[in-house]
Coordinates of C-alpha atoms in Angstrom, one line a residue:
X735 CA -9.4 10.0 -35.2
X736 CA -6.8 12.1 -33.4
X737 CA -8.7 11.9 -30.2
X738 CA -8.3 7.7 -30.9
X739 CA -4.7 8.0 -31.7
X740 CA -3.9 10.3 -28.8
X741 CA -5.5 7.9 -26.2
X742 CA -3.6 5.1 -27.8
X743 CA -0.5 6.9 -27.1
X744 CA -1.3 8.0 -23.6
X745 CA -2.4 4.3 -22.9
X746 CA 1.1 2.6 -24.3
X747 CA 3.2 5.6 -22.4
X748 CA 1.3 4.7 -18.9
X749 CA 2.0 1.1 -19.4
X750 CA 6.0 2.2 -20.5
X751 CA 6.0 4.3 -17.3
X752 CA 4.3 1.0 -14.7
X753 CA 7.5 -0.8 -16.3
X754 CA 9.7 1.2 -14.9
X755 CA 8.4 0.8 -11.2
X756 CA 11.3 0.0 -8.6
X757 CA 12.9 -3.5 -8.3
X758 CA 11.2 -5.9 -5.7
X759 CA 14.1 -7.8 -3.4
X760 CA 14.3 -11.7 -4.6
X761 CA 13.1 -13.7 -1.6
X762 CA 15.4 -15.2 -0.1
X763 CA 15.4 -19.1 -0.7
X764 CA 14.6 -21.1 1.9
X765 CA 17.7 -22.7 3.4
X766 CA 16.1 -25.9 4.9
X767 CA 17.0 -29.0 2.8
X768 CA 13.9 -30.6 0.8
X769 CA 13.7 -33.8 -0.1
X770 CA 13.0 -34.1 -4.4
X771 CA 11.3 -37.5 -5.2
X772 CA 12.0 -38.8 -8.4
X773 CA 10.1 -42.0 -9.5
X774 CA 11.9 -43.9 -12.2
X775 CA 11.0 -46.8 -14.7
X776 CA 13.0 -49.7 -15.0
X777 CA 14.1 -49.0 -17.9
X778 CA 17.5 -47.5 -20.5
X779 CA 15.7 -43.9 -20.2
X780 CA 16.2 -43.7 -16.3
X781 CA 19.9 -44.3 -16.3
X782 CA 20.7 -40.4 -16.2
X783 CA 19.3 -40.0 -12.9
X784 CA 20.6 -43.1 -11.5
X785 CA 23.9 -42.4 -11.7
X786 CA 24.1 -39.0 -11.2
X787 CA 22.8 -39.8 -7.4
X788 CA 25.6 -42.8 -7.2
X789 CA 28.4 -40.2 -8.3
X790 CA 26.8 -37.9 -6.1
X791 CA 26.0 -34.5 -8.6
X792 CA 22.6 -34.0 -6.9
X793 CA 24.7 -33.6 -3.2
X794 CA 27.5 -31.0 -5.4
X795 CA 24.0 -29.1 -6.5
X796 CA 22.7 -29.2 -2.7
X797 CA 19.5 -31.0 -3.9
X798 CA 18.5 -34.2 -1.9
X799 CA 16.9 -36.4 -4.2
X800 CA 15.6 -39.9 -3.3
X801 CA 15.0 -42.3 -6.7
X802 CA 11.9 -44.6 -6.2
X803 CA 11.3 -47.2 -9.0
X804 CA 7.8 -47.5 -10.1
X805 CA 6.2 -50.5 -9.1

């Protein structure tokens, strides 16, 4: 029983200790603009996105967005 309890413990301090490893760089993002294509339905629910692009919140945010309605 204390050979179970032991290996228990030397299993939870390893994965403690991997934790702890150094701290990767964030990529840096990718400073090309993409295009986001939202498609829309003509209906109340799609307002939200419709006039954020007229009053132009998706340009403040650096996001190009182009709204296609569903056909």
């Amino acid at each position: 029983m204390r050979k179970i309890i032991a290996g228990f413990l030397i299993m939870i301090s390893l994965f403690s200790l991997a934790g702890c490893g150094q701290e990767k760089k964030a990529a840096e993002t990718d400073k090309t603009a993409k295009t986001i294509t939202i498609g829309i339905m003509p209906d109340v629910e799609s307002i939200p996105f419709i006039i954020a692009e007229k009053n132009g919140y998706f340009k403040q945010e650096g996001v190009q967005v182009k709204i296609e309605p569903f056909k």
